[in-house]
Amino acid sequence: MGALQVLFNAVTVIFIAVTMFAAGLATPLSALRAVLTDVPLLLLALAANLVVVPLLGWGLAALFALPVAGFVGLVMVASSPGGPFGAKLSMVQKGDVVAGTAMQVLLAAVASLTFGPTASGILTAAKVGEGISLDVAALVRTVAILQLVPFAVGLVVRHYAPSAARSWHPAAGVVSNVTFLMVLTGMLLGSWRDVVALLGSRTLLAGLVLAVAAFAAGTLLATGPSPRRTTMGGIAAVRNVGPPLAAIGIAFGDEQAVLGALAAVLISGLAAALPIAAVLGRDRGDGTA
């Protein structure tokens, strides 16, 4: 079992680092600059993803009276914006793909610094369980290294060697997708009893409601035409699994109950966000913003 845990941790590290490297390879500096200089959009997106959605997660966890593992899983997911699948949702809904991708990687980079304090602050204020304490400094350091450094390297390659970035990006994307599936499978297999126990539970329902509420919040707290606003909604609805996984490894010793709750929340969130994006894409026909 120890060897399997080491393998799971190694695949998780590869997933986080390669995903952010691929994001850097795919992000032109001009796209990042456009997002950074659109101050109203930037401020609203930061408020939605770093303040509103974490508070929604806290509120829903309290409203549904979730058990400790479910409470922790939901709060950590809500506190971790910038999920790579958010950029894919912008394609599914025929939204503003360039702005969506740039905002996704920006949020992932910012959240590498804010996730630890946000999740720790909410769990401390909520007084969930006994002895739960996130080592914020260690978590920020770990997540920042795993996310910011690979993203910066990819961004530099994209800027100074665009042909290399274009040739490397497909392979990096495949590795990211495969390792994501491996991580999700590992979470499900390693804690399948906990996941099965959650079927029909309030934790799954809370994860689904959080995704829908985050989609609405991200859409409302955005500027521009409808495709751009719903793209920001999709970005807000899909959270980044990397920081929560790092937190579980650091603070909870890879506790299976928390891993199971995290997997359940992520799956229910995707199950809610994907159909919304698909309906939007169908209504937009072949026109892409």
PDB file of C-alpha atoms in Angstrom:
ATOM      1  CA  MET A   1       0.000   0.000   0.000  1.00  0.00           C
ATOM      2  CA  GLY A   2       2.930   2.287   0.750  1.00  0.00           C
ATOM      3  CA  ALA A   3       4.296   1.818  -2.773  1.00  0.00           C
ATOM      4  CA  LEU A   4       0.888   2.628  -4.267  1.00  0.00           C
ATOM      5  CA  GLN A   5       0.681   5.798  -2.188  1.00  0.00           C
ATOM      6  CA  VAL A   6       4.131   6.875  -3.373  1.00  0.00           C
ATOM      7  CA  LEU A   7       3.062   6.222  -6.969  1.00  0.00           C
ATOM      8  CA  PHE A   8      -0.163   8.192  -6.476  1.00  0.00           C
ATOM      9  CA  ASN A   9       1.767  11.138  -5.016  1.00  0.00           C
ATOM     10  CA  ALA A  10       4.267  11.048  -7.894  1.00  0.00           C
ATOM     11  CA  VAL A  11       1.505  11.017 -10.530  1.00  0.00           C
ATOM     12  CA  THR A  12      -0.219  13.902  -8.705  1.00  0.00           C
ATOM     13  CA  VAL A  13       2.954  15.988  -8.829  1.00  0.00           C
ATOM     14  CA  ILE A  14       3.384  15.218 -12.540  1.00  0.00           C
ATOM     15  CA  PHE A  15      -0.257  16.132 -13.223  1.00  0.00           C
ATOM     16  CA  ILE A  16      -0.025  19.514 -11.473  1.00  0.00           C
ATOM     17  CA  ALA A  17       3.329  20.483 -12.979  1.00  0.00           C
ATOM     18  CA  VAL A  18       2.619  19.315 -16.538  1.00  0.00           C
ATOM     19  CA  THR A  19      -0.836  20.905 -16.542  1.00  0.00           C
ATOM     20  CA  MET A  20       0.584  24.302 -15.641  1.00  0.00           C
ATOM     21  CA  PHE A  21       3.476  23.846 -18.103  1.00  0.00           C
ATOM     22  CA  ALA A  22       0.951  23.086 -20.872  1.00  0.00           C
ATOM     23  CA  ALA A  23      -1.051  26.142 -19.838  1.00  0.00           C
ATOM     24  CA  GLY A  24       2.042  28.305 -20.182  1.00  0.00           C
ATOM     25  CA  LEU A  25       2.828  26.841 -23.597  1.00  0.00           C
ATOM     26  CA  ALA A  26      -0.702  27.705 -24.771  1.00  0.00           C
ATOM     27  CA  THR A  27      -0.919  31.237 -23.353  1.00  0.00           C
ATOM     28  CA  PRO A  28       0.376  34.160 -25.434  1.00  0.00           C
ATOM     29  CA  LEU A  29       1.627  37.090 -23.400  1.00  0.00           C
ATOM     30  CA  SER A  30      -0.772  39.279 -25.375  1.00  0.00           C
ATOM     31  CA  ALA A  31      -3.736  37.268 -24.047  1.00  0.00           C
ATOM     32  CA  LEU A  32      -2.521  37.563 -20.465  1.00  0.00           C
ATOM     33  CA  ARG A  33      -1.887  41.264 -20.984  1.00  0.00           C
ATOM     34  CA  ALA A  34      -5.403  41.743 -22.347  1.00  0.00           C
ATOM     35  CA  VAL A  35      -6.912  40.129 -19.242  1.00  0.00           C
ATOM     36  CA  LEU A  36      -4.637  42.031 -16.866  1.00  0.00           C
ATOM     37  CA  THR A  37      -5.418  45.368 -18.483  1.00  0.00           C
ATOM     38  CA  ASP A  38      -9.205  44.793 -18.506  1.00  0.00           C
ATOM     39  CA  VAL A  39      -9.455  46.039 -14.936  1.00  0.00           C
ATOM     40  CA  PRO A  40     -13.237  45.660 -14.425  1.00  0.00           C
ATOM     41  CA  LEU A  41     -13.214  42.081 -15.732  1.00  0.00           C
ATOM     42  CA  LEU A  42     -10.105  41.220 -13.721  1.00  0.00           C
ATOM     43  CA  LEU A  43     -11.409  42.620 -10.434  1.00  0.00           C
ATOM     44  CA  LEU A  44     -14.813  40.992 -10.842  1.00  0.00           C
ATOM     45  CA  ALA A  45     -13.289  37.612 -11.713  1.00  0.00           C
ATOM     46  CA  LEU A  46     -10.924  37.777  -8.742  1.00  0.00           C
ATOM     47  CA  ALA A  47     -13.807  38.714  -6.434  1.00  0.00           C
ATOM     48  CA  ALA A  48     -15.989  35.891  -7.776  1.00  0.00           C
ATOM     49  CA  ASN A  49     -13.315  33.197  -7.583  1.00  0.00           C
ATOM     50  CA  LEU A  50     -11.315  34.209  -4.521  1.00  0.00           C
ATOM     51  CA  VAL A  51     -14.102  35.562  -2.302  1.00  0.00           C
ATOM     52  CA  VAL A  52     -17.636  34.684  -3.447  1.00  0.00           C
ATOM     53  CA  VAL A  53     -17.138  31.005  -4.354  1.00  0.00           C
ATOM     54  CA  PRO A  54     -15.154  30.144  -1.187  1.00  0.00           C
ATOM     55  CA  LEU A  55     -17.898  31.782   0.893  1.00  0.00           C
ATOM     56  CA  LEU A  56     -20.500  29.810  -1.084  1.00  0.00           C
ATOM     57  CA  GLY A  57     -18.588  26.617  -0.294  1.00  0.00           C
ATOM     58  CA  TRP A  58     -18.523  27.461   3.403  1.00  0.00           C
ATOM     59  CA  GLY A  59     -22.203  28.384   3.407  1.00  0.00           C
ATOM     60  CA  LEU A  60     -23.280  25.236   1.550  1.00  0.00           C
ATOM     61  CA  ALA A  61     -21.158  22.995   3.776  1.00  0.00           C
ATOM     62  CA  ALA A  62     -22.859  24.521   6.823  1.00  0.00           C
ATOM     63  CA  LEU A  63     -26.319  24.515   5.216  1.00  0.00           C
ATOM     64  CA  PHE A  64     -26.120  20.823   4.318  1.00  0.00           C
ATOM     65  CA  ALA A  65     -24.518  20.011   7.694  1.00  0.00           C
ATOM     66  CA  LEU A  66     -21.777  18.003   5.987  1.00  0.00           C
ATOM     67  CA  PRO A  67     -19.610  15.566   7.942  1.00  0.00           C
ATOM     68  CA  VAL A  68     -16.035  16.638   8.585  1.00  0.00           C
ATOM     69  CA  ALA A  69     -14.551  14.968   5.476  1.00  0.00           C
ATOM     70  CA  GLY A  70     -17.263  16.417   3.215  1.00  0.00           C
ATOM     71  CA  PHE A  71     -16.977  19.851   4.826  1.00  0.00           C
ATOM     72  CA  VAL A  72     -13.198  19.888   4.332  1.00  0.00           C
ATOM     73  CA  GLY A  73     -13.458  18.603   0.757  1.00  0.00           C
ATOM     74  CA  LEU A  74     -16.085  21.169  -0.265  1.00  0.00           C
ATOM     75  CA  VAL A  75     -14.261  24.099   1.335  1.00  0.00           C
ATOM     76  CA  MET A  76     -10.940  23.142  -0.242  1.00  0.00           C
ATOM     77  CA  VAL A  77     -12.508  22.775  -3.694  1.00  0.00           C
ATOM     78  CA  ALA A  78     -14.307  26.117  -3.319  1.00  0.00           C
ATOM     79  CA  SER A  79     -11.057  27.802  -2.265  1.00  0.00           C
ATOM     80  CA  SER A  80      -9.110  26.555  -5.298  1.00  0.00           C
ATOM     81  CA  PRO A  81      -9.956  28.351  -8.600  1.00  0.00           C
ATOM     82  CA  GLY A  82      -8.256  27.901 -11.937  1.00  0.00           C
ATOM     83  CA  GLY A  83      -9.115  24.310 -12.854  1.00  0.00           C
ATOM     84  CA  PRO A  84      -7.729  23.376 -16.308  1.00  0.00           C
ATOM     85  CA  PHE A  85     -11.068  21.901 -17.343  1.00  0.00           C
ATOM     86  CA  GLY A  86     -12.503  25.427 -17.194  1.00  0.00           C
ATOM     87  CA  ALA A  87     -10.698  26.298 -20.408  1.00  0.00           C
ATOM     88  CA  LYS A  88     -12.198  23.183 -22.038  1.00  0.00           C
ATOM     89  CA  LEU A  89     -15.671  24.305 -20.939  1.00  0.00           C
ATOM     90  CA  SER A  90     -15.152  27.571 -22.812  1.00  0.00           C
ATOM     91  CA  MET A  91     -14.652  25.506 -25.977  1.00  0.00           C
ATOM     92  CA  VAL A  92     -17.706  23.329 -25.276  1.00  0.00           C
ATOM     93  CA  GLN A  93     -19.949  26.362 -24.856  1.00  0.00           C
ATOM     94  CA  LYS A  94     -18.404  28.187 -27.866  1.00  0.00           C
ATOM     95  CA  GLY A  95     -17.413  31.032 -25.596  1.00  0.00           C
ATOM     96  CA  ASP A  96     -14.449  33.400 -25.433  1.00  0.00           C
ATOM     97  CA  VAL A  97     -11.719  30.755 -25.461  1.00  0.00           C
ATOM     98  CA  VAL A  98      -8.748  33.141 -25.410  1.00  0.00           C
ATOM     99  CA  ALA A  99     -10.013  35.181 -22.455  1.00  0.00           C
ATOM    100  CA  GLY A 100     -11.141  32.021 -20.670  1.00  0.00           C
ATOM    101  CA  THR A 101      -7.773  30.304 -21.000  1.00  0.00           C
ATOM    102  CA  ALA A 102      -5.879  33.406 -19.890  1.00  0.00           C
ATOM    103  CA  MET A 103      -8.156  33.893 -16.869  1.00  0.00           C
ATOM    104  CA  GLN A 104      -7.917  30.221 -15.935  1.00  0.00           C
ATOM    105  CA  VAL A 105      -4.125  30.203 -15.787  1.00  0.00           C
ATOM    106  CA  LEU A 106      -4.055  33.586 -14.037  1.00  0.00           C
ATOM    107  CA  LEU A 107      -6.438  32.315 -11.352  1.00  0.00           C
ATOM    108  CA  ALA A 108      -4.439  29.105 -10.938  1.00  0.00           C
ATOM    109  CA  ALA A 109      -1.270  31.148 -10.455  1.00  0.00           C
ATOM    110  CA  VAL A 110      -2.865  33.557  -7.976  1.00  0.00           C
ATOM    111  CA  ALA A 111      -4.593  30.740  -6.083  1.00  0.00           C
ATOM    112  CA  SER A 112      -1.272  28.983  -5.545  1.00  0.00           C
ATOM    113  CA  LEU A 113      -0.668  31.799  -3.042  1.00  0.00           C
ATOM    114  CA  THR A 114      -4.217  32.353  -1.740  1.00  0.00           C
ATOM    115  CA  PHE A 115      -5.498  28.779  -1.407  1.00  0.00           C
ATOM    116  CA  GLY A 116      -3.696  27.979   1.854  1.00  0.00           C
ATOM    117  CA  PRO A 117      -4.759  31.094   3.789  1.00  0.00           C
ATOM    118  CA  THR A 118      -8.322  30.949   2.417  1.00  0.00           C
ATOM    119  CA  ALA A 119      -8.994  27.269   3.165  1.00  0.00           C
ATOM    120  CA  SER A 120      -7.234  27.442   6.527  1.00  0.00           C
ATOM    121  CA  GLY A 121      -9.123  30.592   7.521  1.00  0.00           C
ATOM    122  CA  ILE A 122     -12.528  29.105   6.654  1.00  0.00           C
ATOM    123  CA  LEU A 123     -11.862  25.780   8.391  1.00  0.00           C
ATOM    124  CA  THR A 124     -10.578  27.595  11.490  1.00  0.00           C
ATOM    125  CA  ALA A 125     -13.551  29.971  11.575  1.00  0.00           C
ATOM    126  CA  ALA A 126     -15.995  27.087  11.004  1.00  0.00           C
ATOM    127  CA  LYS A 127     -14.377  25.063  13.815  1.00  0.00           C
ATOM    128  CA  VAL A 128     -14.671  21.857  11.810  1.00  0.00           C
ATOM    129  CA  GLY A 129     -13.414  18.777  13.616  1.00  0.00           C
ATOM    130  CA  GLU A 130     -10.601  18.765  16.103  1.00  0.00           C
ATOM    131  CA  GLY A 131      -6.966  19.350  15.393  1.00  0.00           C
ATOM    132  CA  ILE A 132      -7.448  20.344  11.757  1.00  0.00           C
ATOM    133  CA  SER A 133      -4.667  22.756  10.913  1.00  0.00           C
ATOM    134  CA  LEU A 134      -3.164  23.531   7.537  1.00  0.00           C
ATOM    135  CA  ASP A 135       0.511  24.446   7.460  1.00  0.00           C
ATOM    136  CA  VAL A 136      -0.140  27.536   5.353  1.00  0.00           C
ATOM    137  CA  ALA A 137       3.521  28.368   4.722  1.00  0.00           C
ATOM    138  CA  ALA A 138       4.379  24.832   3.597  1.00  0.00           C
ATOM    139  CA  LEU A 139       1.231  24.635   1.486  1.00  0.00           C
ATOM    140  CA  VAL A 140       1.839  27.973  -0.239  1.00  0.00           C
ATOM    141  CA  ARG A 141       5.446  27.025  -0.907  1.00  0.00           C
ATOM    142  CA  THR A 142       4.571  23.581  -2.296  1.00  0.00           C
ATOM    143  CA  VAL A 143       1.692  24.718  -4.498  1.00  0.00           C
ATOM    144  CA  ALA A 144       3.541  27.792  -5.752  1.00  0.00           C
ATOM    145  CA  ILE A 145       6.533  25.707  -6.799  1.00  0.00           C
ATOM    146  CA  LEU A 146       4.369  23.060  -8.472  1.00  0.00           C
ATOM    147  CA  GLN A 147       2.238  25.618 -10.343  1.00  0.00           C
ATOM    148  CA  LEU A 148       4.055  28.918 -10.800  1.00  0.00           C
ATOM    149  CA  VAL A 149       7.439  27.560 -11.872  1.00  0.00           C
ATOM    150  CA  PRO A 150       6.148  25.206 -14.623  1.00  0.00           C
ATOM    151  CA  PHE A 151       3.739  27.878 -15.863  1.00  0.00           C
ATOM    152  CA  ALA A 152       6.503  30.474 -16.019  1.00  0.00           C
ATOM    153  CA  VAL A 153       8.757  28.062 -17.927  1.00  0.00           C
ATOM    154  CA  GLY A 154       5.973  27.315 -20.410  1.00  0.00           C
ATOM    155  CA  LEU A 155       5.231  31.019 -20.808  1.00  0.00           C
ATOM    156  CA  VAL A 156       8.904  31.776 -21.533  1.00  0.00           C
ATOM    157  CA  VAL A 157       9.083  28.976 -24.107  1.00  0.00           C
ATOM    158  CA  ARG A 158       5.888  30.260 -25.756  1.00  0.00           C
ATOM    159  CA  HIS A 159       7.278  33.791 -25.961  1.00  0.00           C
ATOM    160  CA  TYR A 160      10.828  33.066 -27.095  1.00  0.00           C
ATOM    161  CA  ALA A 161      10.369  29.783 -29.004  1.00  0.00           C
ATOM    162  CA  PRO A 162       6.779  29.702 -30.279  1.00  0.00           C
ATOM    163  CA  SER A 163       7.459  26.892 -32.740  1.00  0.00           C
ATOM    164  CA  ALA A 164       8.795  24.691 -29.934  1.00  0.00           C
ATOM    165  CA  ALA A 165       5.775  25.596 -27.790  1.00  0.00           C
ATOM    166  CA  ARG A 166       3.395  24.593 -30.579  1.00  0.00           C
ATOM    167  CA  SER A 167       5.162  21.265 -31.071  1.00  0.00           C
ATOM    168  CA  TRP A 168       5.406  20.451 -27.351  1.00  0.00           C
ATOM    169  CA  HIS A 169       1.908  21.515 -26.344  1.00  0.00           C
ATOM    170  CA  PRO A 170      -0.018  18.506 -27.766  1.00  0.00           C
ATOM    171  CA  ALA A 171       2.204  16.035 -25.901  1.00  0.00           C
ATOM    172  CA  ALA A 172       1.983  18.067 -22.693  1.00  0.00           C
ATOM    173  CA  GLY A 173      -1.792  18.170 -23.064  1.00  0.00           C
ATOM    174  CA  VAL A 174      -1.975  14.398 -23.472  1.00  0.00           C
ATOM    175  CA  VAL A 175       0.193  13.852 -20.377  1.00  0.00           C
ATOM    176  CA  SER A 176      -1.994  16.301 -18.431  1.00  0.00           C
ATOM    177  CA  ASN A 177      -5.219  14.539 -19.460  1.00  0.00           C
ATOM    178  CA  VAL A 178      -3.860  11.041 -18.817  1.00  0.00           C
ATOM    179  CA  THR A 179      -2.401  11.899 -15.416  1.00  0.00           C
ATOM    180  CA  PHE A 180      -5.653  13.673 -14.457  1.00  0.00           C
ATOM    181  CA  LEU A 181      -7.554  10.469 -15.178  1.00  0.00           C
ATOM    182  CA  MET A 182      -4.940   8.495 -13.244  1.00  0.00           C
ATOM    183  CA  VAL A 183      -5.224  10.831 -10.250  1.00  0.00           C
ATOM    184  CA  LEU A 184      -9.017  10.706 -10.304  1.00  0.00           C
ATOM    185  CA  THR A 185      -8.938   6.901 -10.649  1.00  0.00           C
ATOM    186  CA  GLY A 186      -6.441   6.650  -7.814  1.00  0.00           C
ATOM    187  CA  MET A 187      -8.643   8.818  -5.604  1.00  0.00           C
ATOM    188  CA  LEU A 188     -11.685   6.680  -6.388  1.00  0.00           C
ATOM    189  CA  LEU A 189      -9.925   3.316  -6.002  1.00  0.00           C
ATOM    190  CA  GLY A 190      -8.019   4.311  -2.894  1.00  0.00           C
ATOM    191  CA  SER A 191     -11.138   5.516  -1.130  1.00  0.00           C
ATOM    192  CA  TRP A 192     -13.901   3.654  -2.962  1.00  0.00           C
ATOM    193  CA  ARG A 193     -15.656   2.665   0.256  1.00  0.00           C
ATOM    194  CA  ASP A 194     -15.877   6.319   1.264  1.00  0.00           C
ATOM    195  CA  VAL A 195     -17.057   7.308  -2.227  1.00  0.00           C
ATOM    196  CA  VAL A 196     -19.726   4.581  -2.251  1.00  0.00           C
ATOM    197  CA  ALA A 197     -20.856   5.714   1.187  1.00  0.00           C
ATOM    198  CA  LEU A 198     -21.354   9.212  -0.235  1.00  0.00           C
ATOM    199  CA  LEU A 199     -23.713   8.060  -3.020  1.00  0.00           C
ATOM    200  CA  GLY A 200     -27.008   9.834  -2.479  1.00  0.00           C
ATOM    201  CA  SER A 201     -25.443  11.888   0.303  1.00  0.00           C
ATOM    202  CA  ARG A 202     -25.550  15.595   0.998  1.00  0.00           C
ATOM    203  CA  THR A 203     -21.877  15.890   0.003  1.00  0.00           C
ATOM    204  CA  LEU A 204     -22.601  15.027  -3.630  1.00  0.00           C
ATOM    205  CA  LEU A 205     -25.580  17.373  -3.657  1.00  0.00           C
ATOM    206  CA  ALA A 206     -23.529  20.169  -2.098  1.00  0.00           C
ATOM    207  CA  GLY A 207     -20.827  19.736  -4.760  1.00  0.00           C
ATOM    208  CA  LEU A 208     -23.422  19.940  -7.527  1.00  0.00           C
ATOM    209  CA  VAL A 209     -25.100  23.026  -6.036  1.00  0.00           C
ATOM    210  CA  LEU A 210     -21.705  24.693  -5.554  1.00  0.00           C
ATOM    211  CA  ALA A 211     -20.830  24.240  -9.243  1.00  0.00           C
ATOM    212  CA  VAL A 212     -24.166  25.690 -10.389  1.00  0.00           C
ATOM    213  CA  ALA A 213     -23.931  28.609  -7.959  1.00  0.00           C
ATOM    214  CA  ALA A 214     -20.308  29.276  -8.975  1.00  0.00           C
ATOM    215  CA  PHE A 215     -21.293  29.243 -12.660  1.00  0.00           C
ATOM    216  CA  ALA A 216     -23.980  31.829 -11.915  1.00  0.00           C
ATOM    217  CA  ALA A 217     -21.660  33.969  -9.775  1.00  0.00           C
ATOM    218  CA  GLY A 218     -18.884  33.912 -12.368  1.00  0.00           C
ATOM    219  CA  THR A 219     -21.330  34.888 -15.109  1.00  0.00           C
ATOM    220  CA  LEU A 220     -22.922  37.713 -13.136  1.00  0.00           C
ATOM    221  CA  LEU A 221     -19.564  39.076 -11.955  1.00  0.00           C
ATOM    222  CA  ALA A 222     -18.150  39.588 -15.445  1.00  0.00           C
ATOM    223  CA  THR A 223     -18.188  42.177 -18.186  1.00  0.00           C
ATOM    224  CA  GLY A 224     -18.575  42.045 -21.954  1.00  0.00           C
ATOM    225  CA  PRO A 225     -20.882  40.121 -24.288  1.00  0.00           C
ATOM    226  CA  SER A 226     -22.745  36.995 -23.222  1.00  0.00           C
ATOM    227  CA  PRO A 227     -20.141  34.469 -24.527  1.00  0.00           C
ATOM    228  CA  ARG A 228     -17.405  36.107 -22.449  1.00  0.00           C
ATOM    229  CA  ARG A 229     -19.571  36.327 -19.321  1.00  0.00           C
ATOM    230  CA  THR A 230     -20.663  32.677 -19.468  1.00  0.00           C
ATOM    231  CA  THR A 231     -17.055  31.704 -20.164  1.00  0.00           C
ATOM    232  CA  MET A 232     -16.119  33.344 -16.865  1.00  0.00           C
ATOM    233  CA  GLY A 233     -18.986  31.410 -15.311  1.00  0.00           C
ATOM    234  CA  GLY A 234     -17.506  28.146 -16.549  1.00  0.00           C
ATOM    235  CA  ILE A 235     -14.077  29.132 -15.247  1.00  0.00           C
ATOM    236  CA  ALA A 236     -15.590  29.797 -11.805  1.00  0.00           C
ATOM    237  CA  ALA A 237     -17.525  26.518 -11.774  1.00  0.00           C
ATOM    238  CA  VAL A 238     -14.507  24.248 -12.346  1.00  0.00           C
ATOM    239  CA  ARG A 239     -11.972  24.303  -9.531  1.00  0.00           C
ATOM    240  CA  ASN A 240      -8.316  23.271  -9.433  1.00  0.00           C
ATOM    241  CA  VAL A 241      -7.681  19.855  -7.864  1.00  0.00           C
ATOM    242  CA  GLY A 242      -3.920  20.420  -7.432  1.00  0.00           C
ATOM    243  CA  PRO A 243      -3.863  22.578  -4.272  1.00  0.00           C
ATOM    244  CA  PRO A 244      -6.436  20.443  -2.393  1.00  0.00           C
ATOM    245  CA  LEU A 245      -4.441  17.301  -3.189  1.00  0.00           C
ATOM    246  CA  ALA A 246      -1.281  18.982  -1.905  1.00  0.00           C
ATOM    247  CA  ALA A 247      -3.155  20.059   1.227  1.00  0.00           C
ATOM    248  CA  ILE A 248      -4.431  16.541   1.882  1.00  0.00           C
ATOM    249  CA  GLY A 249      -0.907  15.176   1.545  1.00  0.00           C
ATOM    250  CA  ILE A 250       0.562  17.808   3.877  1.00  0.00           C
ATOM    251  CA  ALA A 251      -2.147  18.236   6.503  1.00  0.00           C
ATOM    252  CA  PHE A 252      -4.166  15.013   6.456  1.00  0.00           C
ATOM    253  CA  GLY A 253      -1.618  12.338   5.621  1.00  0.00           C
ATOM    254  CA  ASP A 254      -3.556  11.393   2.469  1.00  0.00           C
ATOM    255  CA  GLU A 255      -6.566  10.473   4.621  1.00  0.00           C
ATOM    256  CA  GLN A 256      -8.875   8.320   2.515  1.00  0.00           C
ATOM    257  CA  ALA A 257     -12.136   9.815   3.787  1.00  0.00           C
ATOM    258  CA  VAL A 258     -11.080  13.320   2.741  1.00  0.00           C
ATOM    259  CA  LEU A 259      -9.791  12.017  -0.615  1.00  0.00           C
ATOM    260  CA  GLY A 260     -13.123  10.295  -1.188  1.00  0.00           C
ATOM    261  CA  ALA A 261     -15.074  13.442  -0.355  1.00  0.00           C
ATOM    262  CA  LEU A 262     -12.809  15.503  -2.613  1.00  0.00           C
ATOM    263  CA  ALA A 263     -13.343  13.083  -5.508  1.00  0.00           C
ATOM    264  CA  ALA A 264     -17.111  13.126  -4.956  1.00  0.00           C
ATOM    265  CA  VAL A 265     -17.265  16.934  -4.923  1.00  0.00           C
ATOM    266  CA  LEU A 266     -15.140  17.201  -8.082  1.00  0.00           C
ATOM    267  CA  ILE A 267     -17.192  14.627  -9.993  1.00  0.00           C
ATOM    268  CA  SER A 268     -20.535  16.142  -8.995  1.00  0.00           C
ATOM    269  CA  GLY A 269     -19.236  19.599  -9.932  1.00  0.00           C
ATOM    270  CA  LEU A 270     -18.193  18.453 -13.383  1.00  0.00           C
ATOM    271  CA  ALA A 271     -21.525  16.657 -13.783  1.00  0.00           C
ATOM    272  CA  ALA A 272     -23.293  19.970 -13.172  1.00  0.00           C
ATOM    273  CA  ALA A 273     -21.040  22.311 -15.182  1.00  0.00           C
ATOM    274  CA  LEU A 274     -20.622  20.252 -18.351  1.00  0.00           C
ATOM    275  CA  PRO A 275     -24.330  20.071 -19.306  1.00  0.00           C
ATOM    276  CA  ILE A 276     -24.696  23.830 -18.749  1.00  0.00           C
ATOM    277  CA  ALA A 277     -21.805  24.499 -21.124  1.00  0.00           C
ATOM    278  CA  ALA A 278     -23.173  21.991 -23.655  1.00  0.00           C
ATOM    279  CA  VAL A 279     -26.595  23.677 -23.690  1.00  0.00           C
ATOM    280  CA  LEU A 280     -24.988  27.091 -24.158  1.00  0.00           C
ATOM    281  CA  GLY A 281     -22.867  25.749 -27.016  1.00  0.00           C
ATOM    282  CA  ARG A 282     -25.875  24.186 -28.727  1.00  0.00           C
ATOM    283  CA  ASP A 283     -27.836  27.443 -28.506  1.00  0.00           C
ATOM    284  CA  ARG A 284     -24.920  29.344 -30.045  1.00  0.00           C
ATOM    285  CA  GLY A 285     -24.724  27.054 -33.053  1.00  0.00           C
ATOM    286  CA  ASP A 286     -21.531  27.327 -35.040  1.00  0.00           C
ATOM    287  CA  GLY A 287     -20.662  30.891 -34.032  1.00  0.00           C
ATOM    288  CA  THR A 288     -17.746  31.134 -31.661  1.00  0.00           C
ATOM    289  CA  ALA A 289     -16.809  34.353 -29.920  1.00  0.00           C
TER     290      ALA A 289
END
